[in-house]
Amino acid sequence: MALKEKPLVEVRFHGRGGQGAWTASLLLAQAGLKESKYIQSFPAFGPERAGAPITAFTRISREPIRIHSSIYEPDLIIVLDQTLLGPQVLEGVKDDSKLLINTNLKPSEIKDKLQKSLEVWVVNATELALKILGRPITNTAMLGAIVKASEIVSMESIHQVIKERFTGRLRDQNLELVDIAYRTVTKDD
Amino acid sequence: MYEDGEKGLIVTDERLMMGLNGDEAVAYAIKQVEPDVVAAYPITPQTIIVERFSEYVANGLVKTDFVSVESEHSALSSCIGAEAAGARAFTATAANGLALMWEMTFIASSLRLPIVMAVANRALSGPINIHNDHSDAMGARDSGWIQIWCENSQEVYDACIEAWRIGEHTNVQLPVMINLDGFTLSHTMENVFTLPDDVVKNFVRDRRFIKVKGHLGESELRLDPGTPITMGPFDLQDFYFEHKLQQVEAMRRALEAIPEVDAEYEALSGRGYRLIHPYMVDDAELVIVGLGSTMGTASYVVEKLREKGVKAGLVKIRVFRPFPKDELVKTLRSIPVVGVLDRAISFGAPNGPLCEEVKTAFYEEKDRPLIANFIHGLGGRDTSPSMIEGMFHRLMKIKSRGRVDQLIEYVGVRE
């Protein structure tokens, strides 16, 4: 079943403290909210230190969400930092889970590293963010890539959320960033 | 749909749907209620409540006096002073903050001051831990406060509006504690359907006072130089005991007042919760009873088990103080096996605090279930659907054996 057709989609974000993984999970949930879906967004509450590996979670559902535990078997895994690629990233992965990673590697190279048969999407979010924002803040770029890889929310909803979150030049830059990430994200064959 | 000046049901207006975490839901509801005084000291995981509310104050969105105090003891003391003078007062805390308030919690309830307090439930130190369990609120169990427990941010929002009418009910006049699981609710953004400001204001209306005999004749129970009364004086062997029984009576009457206020709120919002919330218990053989956000996860498990033909059900206790004994007995009387979930320990006690209440409720009953006790999730350890499914499997075994062998089972703990 395609992700967008699932009644409940569970997303896990992997990032390092300061990269904005929780914010990405919040913005994705807010995009779901724009579509009148039921949502949850929460961080894994570990030590909050810049650079430390952190995880955050988003649930998007057509029905009210009553479950209040962590996500153990994610449908979609988002990796904001390729140095995090390791066993934790694959924890609870299912046959039909998808993985989207910020990397300069090709999907096939990531698959070789993972040694796991799952759909892999890659986007060079760091390069895009450096080019457009001038800083390696990749969480908004990942949102554009998520839309292309999963279609669980629309680009229009992501645009709305970006417009509410940022103002002025930063808003325009982030809108450009999500669009270009959407266009350049690629999948393995 | 709500129209200006029309009292109607507001459930489907999407403009009123917001993405709020539990703490933000508290802050937003309290902004709409706009109490006279908020006195609070930030402590994780309640901090967002105080941050958001102080932003509302700074931005001129509320006229509330925000008192930045130096401790939780002072926070509740300020609320006690404000409420004694006839104002409405709100505070919020968690864990060690509530522990530091402990002395004042008893004073607030015995002075019959309907303060509202949100507690983002967190494990008490030590060892130091900032995550969720119920040891803080269970420690304040006997302090004379009404306790409401919430499953999600929506319930948190609704409780923060209903609480004023419950506590200030002229048959009650007691402080109300609203419990939301730290992080699991306090830091999790969810859909919350809100009410328009004017609807909230109309519902909570002005604070009501009971009449008492003052020095110059009948007076409202509040400090007013025009009609002087004394609050909290020395009260020894002669009357202290009688005054305690008045608190007992107020708690008993709260059992009637809470559903009454809740029904009125439901007519307005489409959302009502009552004292307990049974789910799929009518034909159930195995029922889990518990508090807070875990019961949401449990309802998900109940649905999964029902698909497999297991007659599972649950009862969420929404109001723990006063304890809804009669409703609970009526609901569970014919259930073969009940598992009570506790997220706190009473060291040296035969059971966890909630289980002891449930067992006491059934002692005088001829028909009663076998009652097992699961202690889980201390210090924020996640209670997963598979853990809850495991509890139901334990209940199945108990049912086939016809007896409970172990007074307490600790779930999800390393040996």
Coordinates of C-alpha atoms in Angstrom, one line a residue:
Chain A
M1 CA 0.0 0.0 0.0
A2 CA 1.3 3.4 -0.9
L3 CA 2.1 5.5 2.1
K4 CA -0.4 8.2 1.2
E5 CA -3.2 5.5 1.3
K6 CA -2.4 4.2 4.7
P7 CA -4.8 5.3 7.4
L8 CA -1.9 6.0 9.8
V9 CA 1.6 6.9 8.8
E10 CA 4.4 6.9 11.3
V11 CA 7.6 8.9 10.7
R12 CA 10.8 8.8 12.6
F13 CA 13.4 11.6 12.2
H14 CA 17.1 11.1 13.0
G15 CA 19.3 14.1 13.4
R16 CA 21.9 15.7 15.7
G17 CA 21.0 18.2 18.4
G18 CA 20.8 21.6 16.7
Q19 CA 19.9 20.4 13.2
G20 CA 16.2 20.9 13.8
A21 CA 14.9 17.3 13.6
W22 CA 12.1 18.1 16.2
T23 CA 11.2 21.2 14.2
A24 CA 11.0 19.1 11.0
S25 CA 8.7 16.7 12.8
L26 CA 6.5 19.6 14.0
L27 CA 6.3 21.3 10.6
L28 CA 5.4 18.0 8.9
A29 CA 2.6 17.5 11.5
Q30 CA 1.4 21.0 11.0
A31 CA 1.2 20.4 7.3
G32 CA -1.0 17.4 8.1
L33 CA -3.1 19.7 10.3
K34 CA -3.6 22.0 7.3
E35 CA -5.3 19.1 5.6
S36 CA -7.5 18.5 8.6
K37 CA -5.7 15.3 9.4
Y38 CA -5.0 14.0 12.9
I39 CA -1.4 14.4 13.9
Q40 CA 1.1 13.9 16.7
S41 CA 4.6 15.3 16.9
F42 CA 7.0 14.6 19.7
P43 CA 10.7 14.3 20.3
A44 CA 12.4 11.3 21.9
F45 CA 13.4 12.9 25.2
G46 CA 17.0 12.2 25.5
P47 CA 19.8 14.5 26.5
E48 CA 19.5 17.7 24.5
R49 CA 23.1 18.6 23.5
A50 CA 24.3 20.2 20.3
G51 CA 25.7 17.4 18.1
A52 CA 24.2 14.5 20.1
P53 CA 22.1 12.0 18.1
I54 CA 18.4 12.7 18.6
T55 CA 15.1 11.3 17.2
A56 CA 11.7 12.9 16.7
F57 CA 8.4 11.4 15.6
T58 CA 5.4 12.4 13.6
R59 CA 2.1 10.5 13.2
I60 CA -0.4 11.5 10.5
S61 CA -3.7 9.8 10.4
R62 CA -7.2 10.0 9.0
E63 CA -8.7 8.9 12.3
P64 CA -8.1 10.3 15.8
I65 CA -4.8 9.1 17.2
R66 CA -5.3 7.5 20.6
I67 CA -1.9 5.7 20.9
H68 CA 0.5 7.6 23.1
S69 CA 3.7 5.5 23.0
S70 CA 6.8 5.9 20.9
I71 CA 7.0 4.7 17.3
Y72 CA 8.6 1.3 17.1
E73 CA 8.0 0.4 13.4
P74 CA 8.2 3.5 11.3
D75 CA 6.8 3.7 7.8
L76 CA 9.1 6.5 6.9
I77 CA 12.6 7.1 8.3
I78 CA 14.2 10.5 7.7
V79 CA 17.9 10.9 8.3
L80 CA 19.2 14.5 8.5
D81 CA 22.8 13.6 8.9
Q82 CA 24.5 10.8 7.0
T83 CA 27.0 10.1 9.8
L84 CA 24.1 8.7 11.8
L85 CA 23.6 5.9 9.3
G86 CA 23.8 2.8 11.5
P87 CA 21.8 0.1 13.3
Q88 CA 19.6 2.7 15.2
V89 CA 18.3 4.1 11.9
L90 CA 17.1 0.7 10.9
E91 CA 15.5 -0.3 14.1
G92 CA 12.0 -1.6 13.6
V93 CA 12.1 -1.2 9.9
K94 CA 9.4 -3.0 7.9
D95 CA 9.5 -4.5 4.4
D96 CA 7.5 -1.6 3.0
S97 CA 9.3 1.2 5.0
K98 CA 11.0 4.0 3.1
L99 CA 14.2 5.8 4.0
L100 CA 15.0 9.3 3.0
I101 CA 18.5 10.6 3.8
N102 CA 20.5 13.8 3.4
T103 CA 23.6 12.7 1.7
N104 CA 26.0 13.2 -1.3
L105 CA 25.9 9.5 -2.0
K106 CA 23.8 7.7 -4.6
P107 CA 20.8 5.6 -3.5
S108 CA 22.6 2.4 -4.5
E109 CA 25.6 3.4 -2.3
I110 CA 23.3 4.0 0.7
K111 CA 21.6 0.6 0.0
D112 CA 25.0 -1.1 0.0
K113 CA 25.8 0.4 3.4
L114 CA 22.4 -0.6 4.9
Q115 CA 22.4 -4.1 3.5
K116 CA 18.6 -4.0 3.7
S117 CA 16.0 -4.1 1.0
L118 CA 14.0 -1.0 1.4
E119 CA 13.1 1.9 -0.7
V120 CA 15.8 4.6 -0.4
W121 CA 15.6 8.2 -1.4
V122 CA 18.5 10.6 -1.3
V123 CA 18.7 14.4 -1.4
N124 CA 21.8 16.6 -0.9
A125 CA 20.0 18.9 1.6
T126 CA 23.3 20.2 3.1
E127 CA 24.5 21.4 -0.3
L128 CA 21.1 22.9 -1.1
A129 CA 20.8 24.7 2.2
L130 CA 24.4 26.1 2.0
K131 CA 23.6 27.4 -1.5
I132 CA 20.2 29.0 -0.6
L133 CA 20.4 29.8 3.1
G134 CA 24.1 30.1 3.4
R135 CA 23.9 27.7 6.4
P136 CA 23.7 23.9 6.7
I137 CA 20.2 23.9 8.2
T138 CA 18.6 21.0 6.4
N139 CA 15.2 20.5 8.1
T140 CA 13.1 22.5 5.7
A141 CA 14.8 21.0 2.6
M142 CA 13.9 17.5 4.0
L143 CA 10.2 18.5 4.1
G144 CA 10.2 19.1 0.4
A145 CA 11.9 15.8 -0.2
I146 CA 9.4 14.1 2.1
V147 CA 6.5 15.3 0.0
K148 CA 8.1 13.8 -3.2
A149 CA 9.1 10.5 -1.5
S150 CA 5.9 9.8 0.4
E151 CA 3.1 12.2 -0.7
I152 CA 1.7 12.0 2.8
V153 CA 1.1 15.8 2.7
S154 CA 0.9 18.2 -0.2
M155 CA 3.5 20.8 -1.2
E156 CA 0.8 23.4 -0.8
S157 CA 0.5 22.5 2.9
I158 CA 4.2 22.6 3.3
H159 CA 4.3 26.1 1.7
Q160 CA 1.6 27.3 4.1
V161 CA 3.5 26.0 7.1
I162 CA 6.7 27.6 5.9
K163 CA 4.9 30.9 5.3
E164 CA 3.6 30.9 8.9
R165 CA 6.8 29.9 10.4
F166 CA 9.2 32.3 8.7
T167 CA 9.0 35.9 7.6
G168 CA 10.8 38.1 5.0
R169 CA 13.8 36.9 3.2
L170 CA 14.1 33.7 5.3
R171 CA 10.5 32.8 4.2
D172 CA 11.4 33.2 0.5
Q173 CA 14.6 31.3 0.9
N174 CA 12.9 28.4 2.6
L175 CA 10.2 28.2 0.0
E176 CA 12.8 28.0 -2.7
L177 CA 14.7 25.4 -0.7
V178 CA 11.7 23.1 -0.2
D179 CA 10.9 23.4 -4.0
I180 CA 14.4 22.6 -5.1
A181 CA 14.6 19.7 -2.6
Y182 CA 11.3 18.4 -4.0
R183 CA 12.7 18.5 -7.5
T184 CA 16.2 17.0 -6.8
V185 CA 15.4 14.1 -4.5
T186 CA 16.0 10.8 -6.2
K187 CA 15.1 7.2 -5.6
D188 CA 16.9 3.9 -6.1
D189 CA 15.8 1.9 -9.1
Chain B
M1 CA -22.1 25.6 14.1
Y2 CA -21.9 28.5 16.6
E3 CA -23.4 31.8 15.7
D4 CA -23.0 35.1 17.7
G5 CA -25.3 35.2 20.6
E6 CA -26.5 31.7 20.0
K7 CA -25.8 28.9 22.5
G8 CA -25.0 26.0 20.3
L9 CA -22.7 23.0 19.7
I10 CA -19.2 23.8 18.5
V11 CA -17.5 20.6 17.3
T12 CA -16.9 20.9 13.6
D13 CA -15.5 24.3 13.1
E14 CA -12.0 23.7 11.7
R15 CA -11.0 27.3 12.3
L16 CA -11.0 26.3 15.9
M17 CA -8.8 23.3 15.5
M18 CA -5.2 23.9 16.6
G19 CA -2.0 21.9 16.9
L20 CA -1.0 22.2 20.6
N21 CA 1.1 20.2 22.9
G22 CA -0.4 19.5 26.4
D23 CA 1.4 22.4 28.0
E24 CA 0.3 24.8 25.2
A25 CA -3.3 23.5 25.6
V26 CA -3.2 24.4 29.3
A27 CA -1.8 27.9 28.6
Y28 CA -4.3 28.5 25.8
A29 CA -7.3 27.5 27.9
I30 CA -6.1 29.6 30.9
K31 CA -5.6 32.5 28.5
Q32 CA -9.2 32.2 27.5
V33 CA -10.3 31.9 31.2
E34 CA -8.1 34.8 32.1
P35 CA -7.8 34.3 35.8
D36 CA -6.9 37.4 38.0
V37 CA -3.6 35.9 39.1
V38 CA -1.1 33.4 37.8
A39 CA 1.8 32.7 40.1
A40 CA 4.2 30.0 38.9
Y41 CA 7.8 28.9 38.9
P42 CA 9.1 27.0 35.8
I43 CA 10.0 23.3 36.2
T44 CA 10.4 20.7 33.4
P45 CA 8.1 19.4 31.9
Q46 CA 5.6 22.2 32.9
T47 CA 7.9 25.0 31.7
I48 CA 6.1 25.7 28.4
I49 CA 2.9 26.5 30.3
V50 CA 4.6 29.3 32.2
E51 CA 6.5 30.5 29.1
R52 CA 3.4 30.7 26.9
F53 CA 1.3 32.3 29.6
S54 CA 3.9 34.9 30.4
E55 CA 4.0 35.7 26.6
Y56 CA 0.3 36.3 26.6
V57 CA 0.8 38.7 29.6
A58 CA 3.7 40.5 27.9
N59 CA 1.8 40.9 24.7
G60 CA -1.2 42.3 26.5
L61 CA -3.6 39.5 25.5
V62 CA -4.7 39.0 29.1
K63 CA -5.1 41.3 32.1
T64 CA -3.9 38.6 34.5
D65 CA -1.3 39.6 37.2
F66 CA 1.6 37.3 36.5
V67 CA 3.6 36.8 39.7
S68 CA 7.2 35.5 39.1
V69 CA 7.9 33.8 42.4
E70 CA 11.2 32.3 43.7
S71 CA 9.8 28.9 44.4
E72 CA 6.8 26.6 44.1
H73 CA 6.0 27.0 47.8
S74 CA 5.7 30.8 47.1
A75 CA 3.7 30.1 43.9
L76 CA 1.0 28.3 45.7
S77 CA 1.2 30.7 48.7
S78 CA 0.5 33.6 46.3
C79 CA -2.4 31.7 44.8
I80 CA -3.8 31.1 48.3
G81 CA -3.6 34.8 49.1
A82 CA -5.2 35.8 45.9
E83 CA -8.0 33.3 46.1
A84 CA -8.6 34.2 49.8
A85 CA -9.1 37.8 48.7
G86 CA -11.7 36.6 46.2
A87 CA -9.6 36.5 43.0
R88 CA -9.2 33.6 40.6
A89 CA -5.7 32.0 40.7
F90 CA -3.9 29.5 38.6
T91 CA -0.5 27.8 39.0
A92 CA 1.3 24.9 37.3
T93 CA 4.1 22.6 38.5
A94 CA 5.6 19.1 38.3
A95 CA 7.4 16.6 40.5
N96 CA 9.8 18.3 42.9
G97 CA 7.9 21.5 42.5
L98 CA 4.8 19.9 43.7
A99 CA 6.8 18.3 46.5
L100 CA 8.0 21.7 47.6
M101 CA 4.4 23.0 47.6
W102 CA 3.2 20.1 49.7
E103 CA 2.6 22.1 52.9
M104 CA 0.6 24.6 51.1
T105 CA -1.5 22.1 49.2
F106 CA -3.2 21.1 52.5
I107 CA -3.8 24.7 53.4
A108 CA -5.4 25.6 50.0
S109 CA -7.9 22.7 50.4
S110 CA -8.7 23.3 54.0
L111 CA -9.3 27.0 53.4
R112 CA -11.6 25.8 50.7
L113 CA -10.0 27.8 47.9
P114 CA -10.8 26.7 44.4
I115 CA -7.4 27.2 42.9
V116 CA -6.7 25.4 39.6
M117 CA -3.3 23.8 39.2
A118 CA -1.9 21.9 36.2
V119 CA 0.6 19.2 37.0
A120 CA 2.8 17.9 34.2
N121 CA 3.4 14.6 35.9
R122 CA 7.0 13.7 36.4
A123 CA 9.0 11.2 38.5
L124 CA 10.2 12.5 41.8
S125 CA 13.9 12.5 42.5
G126 CA 16.0 10.6 43.3
P127 CA 17.7 9.5 41.3
I128 CA 17.0 12.7 39.4
N129 CA 14.7 12.1 36.4
I130 CA 12.6 14.6 34.4
H131 CA 10.3 12.1 32.7
N132 CA 6.8 10.9 33.3
D133 CA 5.3 8.9 36.1
H134 CA 2.6 9.5 38.7
S135 CA 4.7 9.7 41.9
D136 CA 4.2 13.4 42.2
A137 CA 0.4 13.5 42.1
M138 CA 0.0 10.3 44.1
G139 CA 2.2 11.9 46.8
A140 CA -0.4 14.7 46.9
R141 CA -3.3 12.2 46.9
D142 CA -4.4 12.9 50.5
S143 CA -4.0 16.7 50.3
G144 CA -7.7 17.3 49.7
W145 CA -7.5 18.4 46.1
I146 CA -9.8 17.1 43.3
Q147 CA -7.7 15.2 40.8
I148 CA -8.6 15.1 37.1
W149 CA -6.4 12.9 34.8
C150 CA -6.1 13.5 31.1
E151 CA -5.5 11.1 28.2
N152 CA -4.6 13.7 25.5
S153 CA -4.2 17.4 24.8
Q154 CA -7.8 17.8 24.1
E155 CA -8.8 16.5 27.5
V156 CA -6.2 18.8 29.0
Y157 CA -7.7 21.8 27.3
D158 CA -11.3 20.8 28.3
A159 CA -10.3 20.1 31.9
C160 CA -8.6 23.5 32.2
I161 CA -12.0 25.1 31.5
E162 CA -14.2 22.8 33.4
A163 CA -12.0 22.8 36.5
W164 CA -13.1 26.4 37.5
R165 CA -16.7 25.5 37.5
I166 CA -16.1 22.3 39.4
G167 CA -13.9 23.8 42.1
E168 CA -16.0 26.9 42.5
H169 CA -19.3 24.9 42.6
T170 CA -21.1 26.2 45.7
N171 CA -21.5 22.6 46.9
V172 CA -17.8 21.9 46.5
Q173 CA -15.3 24.9 47.0
L174 CA -12.1 22.8 46.6
P175 CA -8.9 23.2 44.6
V176 CA -8.5 21.2 41.4
M177 CA -5.4 19.5 40.1
I178 CA -5.3 18.7 36.4
N179 CA -2.8 16.0 35.6
L180 CA -1.1 15.6 32.3
D181 CA 1.7 13.1 31.6
G182 CA 5.0 14.9 31.4
F183 CA 6.5 14.8 27.9
T184 CA 4.0 12.2 26.7
L185 CA 1.4 14.9 26.7
S186 CA 3.2 18.0 27.8
H187 CA 5.6 18.0 24.8
T188 CA 3.5 16.2 22.2
M189 CA 1.6 18.3 19.7
E190 CA -1.8 17.0 18.8
N191 CA -5.1 18.2 17.4
V192 CA -7.1 20.3 19.9
F193 CA -10.5 21.7 19.1
T194 CA -10.8 24.9 21.0
L195 CA -13.9 27.0 21.9
P196 CA -14.2 30.7 21.0
D197 CA -13.1 33.1 23.8
D198 CA -16.6 34.4 24.6
V199 CA -17.9 30.9 24.9
V200 CA -15.2 30.0 27.4
K201 CA -15.8 33.2 29.3
N202 CA -19.5 32.6 29.5
F203 CA -19.0 29.1 30.7
V204 CA -16.6 29.9 33.5
R205 CA -18.5 33.1 34.3
D206 CA -17.6 34.9 37.6
R207 CA -16.4 33.1 40.7
R208 CA -19.2 32.1 43.0
F209 CA -18.8 32.3 46.8
I210 CA -20.5 30.5 49.6
K211 CA -22.0 32.5 52.5
V212 CA -20.6 32.2 56.0
K213 CA -21.2 33.9 59.3
G214 CA -18.8 36.8 59.7
H215 CA -18.0 39.2 62.5
L216 CA -20.7 41.6 61.2
G217 CA -23.2 39.0 60.1
E218 CA -23.5 37.0 56.9
S219 CA -20.6 37.4 54.5
E220 CA -19.1 35.8 51.4
L221 CA -16.2 33.4 52.1
R222 CA -13.4 35.9 51.1
L223 CA -11.3 38.5 52.7
D224 CA -13.1 41.8 52.4
P225 CA -12.5 44.7 54.9
G226 CA -16.2 45.7 54.6
T227 CA -17.4 42.3 55.9
P228 CA -14.5 41.0 57.9
I229 CA -14.0 37.3 58.5
T230 CA -11.0 35.2 59.7
M231 CA -9.5 32.5 57.5
G232 CA -7.2 29.8 58.7
P233 CA -7.1 30.5 62.5
F234 CA -5.9 28.2 65.3
D235 CA -8.3 25.2 65.4
L236 CA -7.6 22.6 68.0
Q237 CA -9.3 19.7 69.7
D238 CA -12.5 21.6 69.8
F239 CA -13.3 22.0 66.0
Y240 CA -10.5 20.7 63.8
F241 CA -12.1 17.3 63.4
E242 CA -15.5 18.8 62.4
H243 CA -13.7 21.0 59.8
K244 CA -12.0 17.9 58.3
L245 CA -15.4 16.3 58.0
Q246 CA -16.6 19.3 56.0
Q247 CA -13.8 18.6 53.5
V248 CA -15.0 14.9 53.4
E249 CA -18.5 16.1 52.6
A250 CA -17.3 18.6 50.0
M251 CA -15.5 15.7 48.2
R252 CA -18.6 13.6 48.4
R253 CA -20.6 16.4 46.8
A254 CA -17.9 16.8 44.1
L255 CA -18.9 13.4 42.9
E256 CA -22.3 14.9 42.0
A257 CA -21.0 18.3 40.8
I258 CA -18.4 17.0 38.4
P259 CA -20.8 15.1 36.1
E260 CA -23.2 18.0 36.3
V261 CA -20.6 20.6 35.2
D262 CA -19.4 18.1 32.6
A263 CA -22.8 17.6 31.1
E264 CA -23.2 21.4 30.7
Y265 CA -19.8 21.5 29.0
E266 CA -20.7 18.6 26.8
A267 CA -23.9 20.4 25.6
L268 CA -21.6 23.3 24.6
S269 CA -18.6 21.5 23.1
G270 CA -19.8 18.0 22.2
R271 CA -17.2 16.6 24.5
G272 CA -18.0 15.1 27.9
Y273 CA -15.9 12.8 30.1
R274 CA -17.7 12.2 33.4
L275 CA -15.9 10.4 36.2
I276 CA -14.8 7.2 34.5
H277 CA -14.7 6.3 30.8
P278 CA -15.5 2.7 30.1
Y279 CA -14.5 1.4 26.6
M280 CA -15.8 -2.0 25.2
V281 CA -16.6 -3.3 28.7
D282 CA -20.2 -4.5 28.2
D283 CA -19.3 -8.1 27.2
A284 CA -15.6 -7.9 28.2
E285 CA -13.8 -10.7 30.1
L286 CA -10.5 -8.9 30.6
V287 CA -10.5 -5.2 31.5
I288 CA -7.6 -2.8 32.2
V289 CA -8.1 0.1 34.5
G290 CA -5.7 3.0 34.6
L291 CA -5.0 6.7 34.4
G292 CA -3.7 9.2 31.8
S293 CA -2.1 8.9 28.4
T294 CA -1.5 5.1 28.7
M295 CA -5.2 4.6 28.4
G296 CA -5.1 5.9 24.9
T297 CA -2.5 3.3 23.9
A298 CA -4.5 0.7 25.8
S299 CA -7.6 1.5 23.7
Y300 CA -5.6 0.9 20.6
V301 CA -4.6 -2.5 22.0
V302 CA -8.2 -3.3 23.0
E303 CA -9.3 -2.7 19.4
K304 CA -6.5 -5.0 18.1
L305 CA -7.4 -7.7 20.5
R306 CA -11.0 -7.5 19.7
E307 CA -10.1 -8.1 16.0
K308 CA -8.5 -11.3 17.2
G309 CA -11.6 -12.3 19.2
V310 CA -10.3 -11.5 22.6
K311 CA -13.0 -9.9 24.8
A312 CA -10.8 -7.0 26.0
G313 CA -12.0 -3.7 27.4
L314 CA -10.7 -0.8 29.5
V315 CA -11.9 1.7 32.1
K316 CA -10.1 5.1 32.2
I317 CA -10.3 6.7 35.5
R318 CA -10.7 10.4 34.8
V319 CA -11.4 11.6 38.3
F320 CA -9.2 10.0 40.9
R321 CA -10.2 12.3 43.8
P322 CA -13.0 12.0 44.7
F323 CA -12.7 8.3 43.9
P324 CA -15.7 7.2 41.8
K325 CA -16.3 4.0 43.7
D326 CA -19.9 3.4 42.8
E327 CA -19.5 3.9 39.1
L328 CA -16.5 1.7 39.0
V329 CA -18.2 -1.1 41.0
K330 CA -21.2 -0.9 38.7
T331 CA -19.0 -1.1 35.6
L332 CA -16.7 -3.8 36.7
R333 CA -18.9 -6.0 38.9
S334 CA -19.5 -8.7 36.3
I335 CA -16.0 -8.7 34.7
P336 CA -14.1 -11.9 35.4
V337 CA -10.6 -10.4 35.5
V338 CA -9.4 -6.8 35.9
G339 CA -5.8 -5.5 35.7
V340 CA -5.1 -2.2 37.4
L341 CA -2.2 -0.1 36.0
D342 CA -0.2 2.0 38.4
R343 CA 2.5 4.4 37.3
A344 CA 3.7 4.9 40.9
I345 CA 4.9 2.8 43.8
S346 CA 3.8 3.0 47.4
F347 CA 6.9 1.5 48.9
G348 CA 6.1 -1.3 51.3
A349 CA 2.4 -1.4 50.3
P350 CA 0.7 -4.5 49.0
N351 CA -0.3 -2.8 45.8
G352 CA 0.1 0.4 43.8
P353 CA -2.1 3.4 44.9
L354 CA -4.8 3.0 42.2
C355 CA -5.1 -0.8 42.7
E356 CA -5.6 -0.4 46.4
E357 CA -8.5 2.0 45.7
V358 CA -10.1 -0.5 43.3
K359 CA -9.7 -3.4 45.7
T360 CA -11.2 -1.3 48.5
A361 CA -14.1 -0.4 46.3
F362 CA -14.9 -4.1 45.8
Y363 CA -14.3 -5.4 49.4
E364 CA -17.9 -5.2 50.4
E365 CA -19.2 -6.5 47.1
K366 CA -20.3 -10.1 46.7
D367 CA -19.6 -10.2 43.0
R368 CA -16.2 -9.0 42.2
P369 CA -13.5 -9.6 39.6
L370 CA -10.1 -11.1 40.2
I371 CA -7.8 -8.0 40.4
A372 CA -4.2 -8.0 39.3
N373 CA -1.8 -5.0 39.5
F374 CA 0.7 -3.9 36.9
I375 CA 3.2 -1.2 37.8
H376 CA 4.7 0.3 34.7
G377 CA 6.5 3.2 33.1
L378 CA 8.4 4.6 36.1
G379 CA 10.8 7.5 35.2
G380 CA 9.3 7.8 31.7
R381 CA 9.9 4.3 30.5
D382 CA 7.7 4.0 27.5
T383 CA 4.7 1.7 27.8
S384 CA 4.3 0.2 24.3
P385 CA 1.3 -1.5 22.8
S386 CA 3.1 -4.8 23.1
M387 CA 3.6 -4.3 26.8
I388 CA -0.1 -3.7 27.2
E389 CA -0.9 -6.7 25.1
G390 CA 1.4 -8.7 27.4
M391 CA -0.7 -7.5 30.4
F392 CA -3.9 -8.8 28.7
H393 CA -2.2 -12.1 28.2
R394 CA -1.4 -12.2 31.9
L395 CA -5.1 -11.5 32.6
M396 CA -6.0 -14.4 30.3
K397 CA -3.8 -16.8 32.4
I398 CA -5.3 -15.5 35.6
K399 CA -8.7 -16.1 34.2
S400 CA -7.9 -19.7 33.3
R401 CA -6.2 -20.4 36.7
G402 CA -9.0 -18.7 38.6
R403 CA -6.6 -16.8 40.9
V404 CA -4.1 -14.0 41.1
D405 CA -0.7 -15.5 42.2
Q406 CA 1.3 -12.3 42.3
L407 CA 0.2 -9.1 44.1
I408 CA 2.2 -6.8 41.9
E409 CA 3.8 -7.4 38.5
Y410 CA 6.4 -4.9 37.3
V411 CA 6.1 -4.5 33.6
G412 CA 9.0 -3.6 31.3
V413 CA 11.6 -3.7 34.0
R414 CA 15.0 -5.6 33.8
E415 CA 15.5 -8.3 36.3

